[in-house]
CSV table of C-alpha atoms in Angstrom, one decimal:
chain,number,residue,atom,x,y,z
S,1,MET,CA,168.2,54.1,50.6
S,2,ALA,CA,170.2,51.5,53.3
S,3,VAL,CA,168.3,49.4,55.1
S,4,THR,CA,169.8,49.7,58.6
S,5,PRO,CA,169.0,48.3,62.1
S,6,GLN,CA,167.4,51.8,63.5
S,7,LEU,CA,164.6,51.6,60.7
S,8,ILE,CA,163.8,47.9,61.0
S,9,LYS,CA,163.5,48.2,64.7
S,10,GLU,CA,161.6,51.7,64.6
S,11,LEU,CA,159.2,49.7,61.4
S,12,ARG,CA,158.2,46.7,63.8
S,13,GLU,CA,157.5,49.4,66.6
S,14,MET,CA,155.1,51.2,64.9
S,15,THR,CA,153.4,47.7,63.0
S,16,SER,CA,154.4,45.2,65.7
S,17,ALA,CA,155.6,43.6,61.7
S,18,GLY,CA,158.0,40.5,63.2
S,19,MET,CA,161.8,41.3,62.0
S,20,MET,CA,162.1,39.8,58.8
S,21,ASP,CA,159.0,40.9,57.2
S,22,CYS,CA,160.0,45.0,58.5
S,23,LYS,CA,163.2,44.4,57.0
S,24,LYS,CA,161.9,42.5,53.6
S,25,ALA,CA,158.9,45.6,53.1
S,26,LEU,CA,162.1,48.3,53.9
S,27,GLU,CA,164.6,46.7,51.1
S,28,ALA,CA,161.1,45.9,49.1
S,29,THR,CA,160.6,50.5,49.0
S,30,ASN,CA,164.0,51.3,49.6
S,31,GLY,CA,163.6,52.4,53.2
S,32,ASP,CA,160.4,54.7,52.2
S,33,ILE,CA,159.0,54.0,55.9
S,34,ASP,CA,156.0,55.3,55.1
S,35,GLU,CA,156.2,53.1,51.8
S,36,ALA,CA,157.4,49.8,53.7
S,37,VAL,CA,154.0,50.2,56.2
S,38,VAL,CA,151.9,50.2,53.3
S,39,TRP,CA,153.7,47.7,51.8
S,40,LEU,CA,153.7,45.6,55.3
S,41,ARG,CA,149.5,45.9,55.5
S,42,GLU,CA,148.7,44.4,51.9
S,43,ASN,CA,151.0,41.8,52.8
S,44,GLY,CA,150.0,41.2,55.8
S,45,LEU,CA,146.3,40.7,54.2
S,46,ALA,CA,147.1,38.6,51.6
S,47,LYS,CA,148.7,36.3,54.3
S,48,ALA,CA,145.8,36.7,56.6
S,49,ALA,CA,143.7,35.6,53.6
S,50,LYS,CA,145.5,32.2,53.0
S,51,LYS,CA,144.9,31.3,56.7
S,52,ALA,CA,141.6,32.4,56.2
S,53,ASP,CA,140.7,28.2,55.9
S,54,ARG,CA,143.2,26.5,59.1
S,55,VAL,CA,141.0,25.7,61.7
S,56,ALA,CA,141.2,27.9,64.6
S,57,ALA,CA,140.6,26.0,67.4
S,58,GLU,CA,142.6,27.1,70.8
S,59,GLY,CA,142.0,30.8,72.1
S,60,VAL,CA,140.3,32.9,74.9
S,61,SER,CA,136.7,33.0,76.1
S,62,PHE,CA,135.6,35.4,78.3
S,63,ALA,CA,132.8,37.8,79.6
S,64,LYS,CA,132.3,41.3,81.3
S,65,THR,CA,129.6,43.6,82.7
S,66,ASP,CA,129.8,47.0,83.8
S,67,GLY,CA,126.5,46.2,85.9
S,68,LYS,CA,123.7,47.3,83.8
S,69,ARG,CA,125.1,45.3,80.7
S,70,ALA,CA,127.2,42.2,80.2
S,71,ILE,CA,128.9,40.1,77.2
S,72,ILE,CA,130.9,36.9,76.7
S,73,PHE,CA,133.1,36.1,73.6
S,74,GLU,CA,135.2,33.6,72.1
S,75,VAL,CA,138.0,34.5,70.3
S,76,ASN,CA,140.4,31.8,68.5
S,77,SER,CA,143.9,31.3,67.2
S,78,GLU,CA,145.6,28.1,66.2
S,79,THR,CA,147.8,27.0,69.2
S,80,ASP,CA,147.0,27.3,72.5
S,81,PHE,CA,150.4,29.1,72.7
S,82,VAL,CA,148.7,32.1,71.6
S,83,SER,CA,147.2,32.2,74.8
S,84,LYS,CA,150.2,33.7,76.7
S,85,ASN,CA,151.3,36.6,73.7
S,86,ASP,CA,150.7,39.9,75.5
S,87,LYS,CA,149.7,41.0,71.9
S,88,PHE,CA,146.4,38.5,71.6
S,89,MET,CA,145.8,39.8,75.2
S,90,ALA,CA,145.9,42.9,74.2
S,91,LEU,CA,143.2,42.5,71.9
S,92,ILE,CA,141.2,40.1,73.5
S,93,GLU,CA,140.8,43.8,75.7
S,94,ASN,CA,140.4,45.4,73.4
S,95,ILE,CA,137.7,43.7,72.5
S,96,GLY,CA,135.8,42.8,75.5
S,97,ASN,CA,135.5,47.1,76.2
S,98,ALA,CA,134.7,47.8,73.0
S,99,LEU,CA,131.6,45.2,72.9
S,100,LEU,CA,130.7,45.8,76.9
S,101,ASN,CA,129.9,49.5,75.8
S,102,SER,CA,128.3,48.7,72.5
S,103,LYS,CA,125.2,47.7,71.2
S,104,ALA,CA,126.5,44.7,69.7
S,105,SER,CA,124.4,41.2,70.8
S,106,THR,CA,124.8,38.6,67.9
S,107,LEU,CA,128.2,37.8,66.2
S,108,GLN,CA,127.7,40.3,62.7
S,109,GLU,CA,127.3,43.1,65.0
S,110,ALA,CA,130.5,42.4,67.3
S,111,LEU,CA,132.4,42.6,63.8
S,112,GLU,CA,131.5,46.1,63.0
S,113,ILE,CA,132.3,47.5,66.7
S,114,LYS,CA,135.6,49.4,66.5
S,115,LEU,CA,138.0,49.5,68.6
S,116,ALA,CA,139.8,52.3,70.3
S,117,SER,CA,142.6,52.3,67.2
S,118,GLY,CA,140.1,53.0,64.9
S,119,GLN,CA,139.6,49.8,63.3
S,120,THR,CA,136.2,47.5,63.8
S,121,ILE,CA,136.7,44.2,65.5
S,122,SER,CA,136.5,42.4,62.4
S,123,GLU,CA,140.0,44.6,60.6
S,124,ALA,CA,142.2,44.4,63.9
S,125,CYS,CA,141.1,40.0,63.6
S,126,ILE,CA,142.8,39.9,60.6
S,127,GLU,CA,145.5,42.4,61.5
S,128,ALA,CA,146.1,40.3,64.6
S,129,THR,CA,146.3,37.4,62.5
S,130,ALA,CA,149.0,38.5,59.6
S,131,THR,CA,151.5,40.0,62.7
S,132,ILE,CA,151.0,36.8,64.8
S,133,GLY,CA,150.6,34.8,62.2
S,134,GLU,CA,148.0,32.4,63.6
S,135,LYS,CA,144.7,32.4,62.2
S,136,ILE,CA,143.2,35.0,64.5
S,137,GLU,CA,139.5,35.1,64.9
S,138,LEU,CA,136.1,36.4,66.8
S,139,ARG,CA,133.5,32.8,66.8
S,140,ARG,CA,130.5,34.0,68.5
S,141,ILE,CA,129.1,35.8,71.5
S,142,ALA,CA,126.7,37.3,73.8
S,143,ALA,CA,124.8,39.8,76.1
S,144,VAL,CA,122.8,39.8,77.9
S,145,GLU,CA,121.0,43.9,79.5
S,146,GLY,CA,118.5,44.2,82.8
S,147,GLY,CA,118.5,42.9,85.7
S,148,LYS,CA,121.3,40.6,88.1
S,149,LEU,CA,124.5,39.8,86.5
S,150,SER,CA,127.3,37.7,87.3
S,151,ILE,CA,130.0,36.5,85.3
S,152,TYR,CA,132.7,34.1,86.0
S,153,ASN,CA,136.3,33.9,83.7
S,154,HIS,CA,137.9,30.1,84.7
S,155,ALA,CA,141.8,30.7,86.0
S,156,ASN,CA,142.5,28.5,82.4
S,157,LYS,CA,141.6,31.3,80.3
S,158,ARG,CA,138.9,28.7,79.0
S,159,ILE,CA,135.7,28.4,80.1
S,160,SER,CA,133.6,32.1,80.9
S,161,VAL,CA,130.4,32.1,82.6
S,162,LEU,CA,127.0,34.6,82.6
S,163,LEU,CA,124.5,34.3,84.1
S,164,ALA,CA,120.8,36.9,84.4
S,165,PHE,CA,118.5,36.5,87.4
S,166,ASP,CA,115.2,38.5,88.3
S,167,GLY,CA,115.3,38.9,92.0
S,168,ASN,CA,117.5,40.1,95.2
S,169,ILE,CA,120.1,37.3,94.7
S,170,GLY,CA,122.7,38.8,96.7
S,171,GLU,CA,126.5,38.5,94.4
S,172,GLU,CA,128.5,36.1,96.2
S,173,ASP,CA,125.5,33.3,96.1
S,174,ALA,CA,124.6,33.8,92.3
S,175,TYR,CA,129.0,34.0,91.7
S,176,ASN,CA,128.2,30.6,93.2
S,177,VAL,CA,125.9,29.1,90.4
S,178,CYS,CA,128.8,30.6,88.1
S,179,MET,CA,131.0,28.5,89.7
S,180,HIS,CA,128.5,25.6,89.3
S,181,VAL,CA,128.2,25.7,86.1
S,182,ALA,CA,132.0,26.2,84.9
S,183,ALA,CA,132.5,23.2,86.3
S,184,MET,CA,129.3,20.7,86.0
S,185,ALA,CA,129.0,21.9,82.6
S,186,PRO,CA,124.8,22.2,81.6
S,187,LYS,CA,123.1,22.1,78.4
S,188,TYR,CA,120.8,23.6,79.8
S,189,LEU,CA,118.6,26.2,81.9
S,190,GLU,CA,116.0,24.3,82.1
S,191,GLU,CA,114.1,20.5,80.8
S,192,SER,CA,111.8,23.0,78.6
S,193,ASP,CA,114.9,23.6,76.8
S,194,VAL,CA,115.8,21.0,75.6
S,195,PRO,CA,115.0,20.0,71.8
S,196,GLN,CA,112.1,17.4,71.5
S,197,ASP,CA,115.6,15.6,69.0
S,198,PHE,CA,117.5,14.9,72.2
S,199,LYS,CA,114.7,13.4,74.3
S,200,ASP,CA,113.9,10.8,71.4
S,201,GLN,CA,118.3,10.1,71.1
S,202,GLU,CA,118.0,9.1,74.5
S,203,MET,CA,115.1,7.4,75.1
S,204,HIS,CA,116.6,5.2,71.9
S,205,ILE,CA,119.4,4.8,74.2
S,206,ILE,CA,117.7,3.5,77.3
S,207,LYS,CA,115.3,1.4,75.3
S,208,GLU,CA,118.7,-0.2,73.5
S,209,THR,CA,120.2,-0.8,77.2
S,210,THR,CA,117.6,-1.4,79.6
S,211,ASP,CA,116.9,-5.2,79.9
S,212,LEU,CA,113.0,-4.8,80.5
S,213,THR,CA,112.5,-9.0,80.6
S,214,GLY,CA,109.2,-10.0,82.2
S,215,LYS,CA,107.9,-6.4,83.5
S,216,PRO,CA,105.0,-5.8,82.8
S,217,GLU,CA,104.2,-2.5,80.5
S,218,ASN,CA,103.5,-0.4,82.7
S,219,VAL,CA,106.3,-1.2,84.9
S,220,ALA,CA,108.6,-0.6,82.1
S,221,GLU,CA,107.3,2.5,80.5
S,222,GLY,CA,107.7,4.0,84.4
S,223,ILE,CA,111.2,2.8,84.6
S,224,LEU,CA,112.0,3.9,81.4
S,225,LYS,CA,110.7,7.8,82.1
S,226,GLY,CA,112.7,7.7,85.3
S,227,LYS,CA,116.2,6.7,83.7
S,228,LEU,CA,114.8,9.9,80.2
S,229,ASN,CA,114.3,11.8,83.6
S,230,LYS,CA,117.5,11.2,85.9
S,231,LYS,CA,119.3,11.6,82.0
S,232,LEU,CA,117.7,15.5,82.1
S,233,ALA,CA,118.6,16.3,85.1
S,234,GLU,CA,122.1,15.8,84.4
S,235,VAL,CA,122.3,18.0,81.4
S,236,THR,CA,119.8,21.1,83.1
S,237,LEU,CA,121.7,23.3,85.7
S,238,LEU,CA,117.7,24.0,87.5
S,239,ALA,CA,117.6,19.8,88.1
S,240,GLN,CA,121.4,19.7,88.8
S,241,SER,CA,122.0,19.0,91.9
S,242,PHE,CA,124.1,22.2,93.9
S,243,VAL,CA,127.7,21.2,93.8
S,244,MET,CA,128.0,24.6,97.5
S,245,ASP,CA,124.9,22.0,98.8
S,246,GLU,CA,124.1,18.6,96.8
S,247,LYS,CA,120.9,18.6,99.3
S,248,GLN,CA,119.0,20.7,97.2
S,249,THR,CA,118.9,21.6,92.8
S,250,VAL,CA,119.9,24.4,92.0
S,251,GLY,CA,116.9,25.5,90.7
S,252,ASN,CA,115.7,25.2,94.5
S,253,PHE,CA,117.9,27.7,95.9
S,254,VAL,CA,117.8,29.9,94.0
S,255,LYS,CA,114.4,30.0,94.5
S,256,SER,CA,115.1,29.7,98.5
S,257,LYS,CA,116.9,33.3,97.3
S,258,GLY,CA,114.4,35.3,96.1
S,259,ALA,CA,115.2,34.5,92.5
S,260,LYS,CA,115.2,33.2,89.8
S,261,LEU,CA,117.7,32.3,86.6
S,262,THR,CA,116.4,33.7,83.4
S,263,GLN,CA,119.2,33.7,81.1
S,264,MET,CA,123.1,31.1,81.0
S,265,PHE,CA,125.2,31.3,78.4
S,266,ARG,CA,128.4,28.8,79.3
S,267,PHE,CA,131.7,28.7,76.5
S,268,GLU,CA,134.4,27.0,76.0
S,269,VAL,CA,136.9,27.3,74.0
S,270,GLY,CA,136.4,24.8,71.1
S,271,GLU,CA,133.8,23.1,72.4
S,272,GLY,CA,132.0,22.2,69.1
S,273,ILE,CA,135.2,22.6,66.2
S,274,GLU,CA,136.2,19.3,64.9
S,275,LYS,CA,140.4,19.8,65.4
S,276,ALA,CA,142.4,18.2,63.2
S,277,THR,CA,144.4,15.4,64.7
S,278,THR,CA,147.6,14.2,63.0
S,279,ASP,CA,149.3,10.9,63.2
S,280,PHE,CA,153.0,11.7,63.7
S,281,ALA,CA,154.1,8.2,63.9
S,282,ALA,CA,152.2,7.9,59.8
S,283,GLU,CA,153.7,10.6,58.8
S,284,VAL,CA,157.3,9.8,60.2
S,285,ALA,CA,157.1,6.2,58.8
S,286,ALA,CA,155.3,7.6,55.7
S,287,GLN,CA,158.5,9.8,55.2
S,288,LEU,CA,161.0,7.5,55.9
S,289,ALA,CA,159.3,4.1,53.2
S,290,GLY,CA,160.3,7.1,50.6
S,291,ASN,CA,163.4,7.6,51.6
C-alpha cells in the first residue's frame, strides 16, 4: 500500500508521533496502520531506553489538593522548553489527578498508578520520552492526608509548596505561609529536624571565621552559640521572620491563629541534581584546532 500524506496524518493523530517517524513506520509496515502503531511503540521504547542515562534537571513541580488529601510532585525533562509543551502539561495534569485519587505516598507506588488512559505513570513517562524526544521522568512525590491542607504553585511552574496544619487556621493565612515557604526556602520545619552533622558543619565554619582573640572562654562560647542559633533560624521555617509581618516568626504567627504546622514540603525543579555544563567556547576552539 502506498504511503500517502493522509495516511501519515491519520497515524500522527492516533499516536502523536513525529511526521518522519510516522512515515518510517508506514514504510516499514507496507502502509498497514495497525502494524505501524506497533512499530512506533516498539521503536519509541527503544529510543526512550537510549535516553535513560541522560540528565533531566528541568521540568515542572506541582501541588494539588481536594481538601482531604494533598500531593506534591516533580516531573523532570531535559530542557525548560518542554514545560511549554501542551502534551507535557497534559501529562502533568493527568499525573496529578491520578496521584490525588490514589493512595500512593512513595515514588515506587506512584509509578505503578494507572492514568485514565490505562497506562501506568511509568509507562506514560516512557511514551512521553519517545514522543517528545527528551527524557521525561517522575522524580519524587509526597502526599498528606488529614488536617488543614494548603498548597501553592508558583507561576513559573518550578516551585510548589504543600503544608499541613493542625487547628483552624484560615485559608488565606495558610496560603500566606505557603508563599513564605516558596520565597524563603527553609530547609527544615523546626530546629529538632536539623541533622546533627549540619549543625557540626556550621559550627566548624563559624569557628574558622570568627575572631575570638582575647575573649574569655564563656564569652567565646556564647558568641559561637549565638551565631549558630542565628544560622539555624535562617534555615528552619518556624524560626524565620514571617515575610507578611517581620515583627514575628512564622511559628508565632501560626500559633496566634490557633494552629500548629505539622508537615512542610517545598519542591523546586532540579534541586539536588548535578547538571551537566557545556563550555561552548572550548568546543568551538577544539573544533577549529582540529580543522
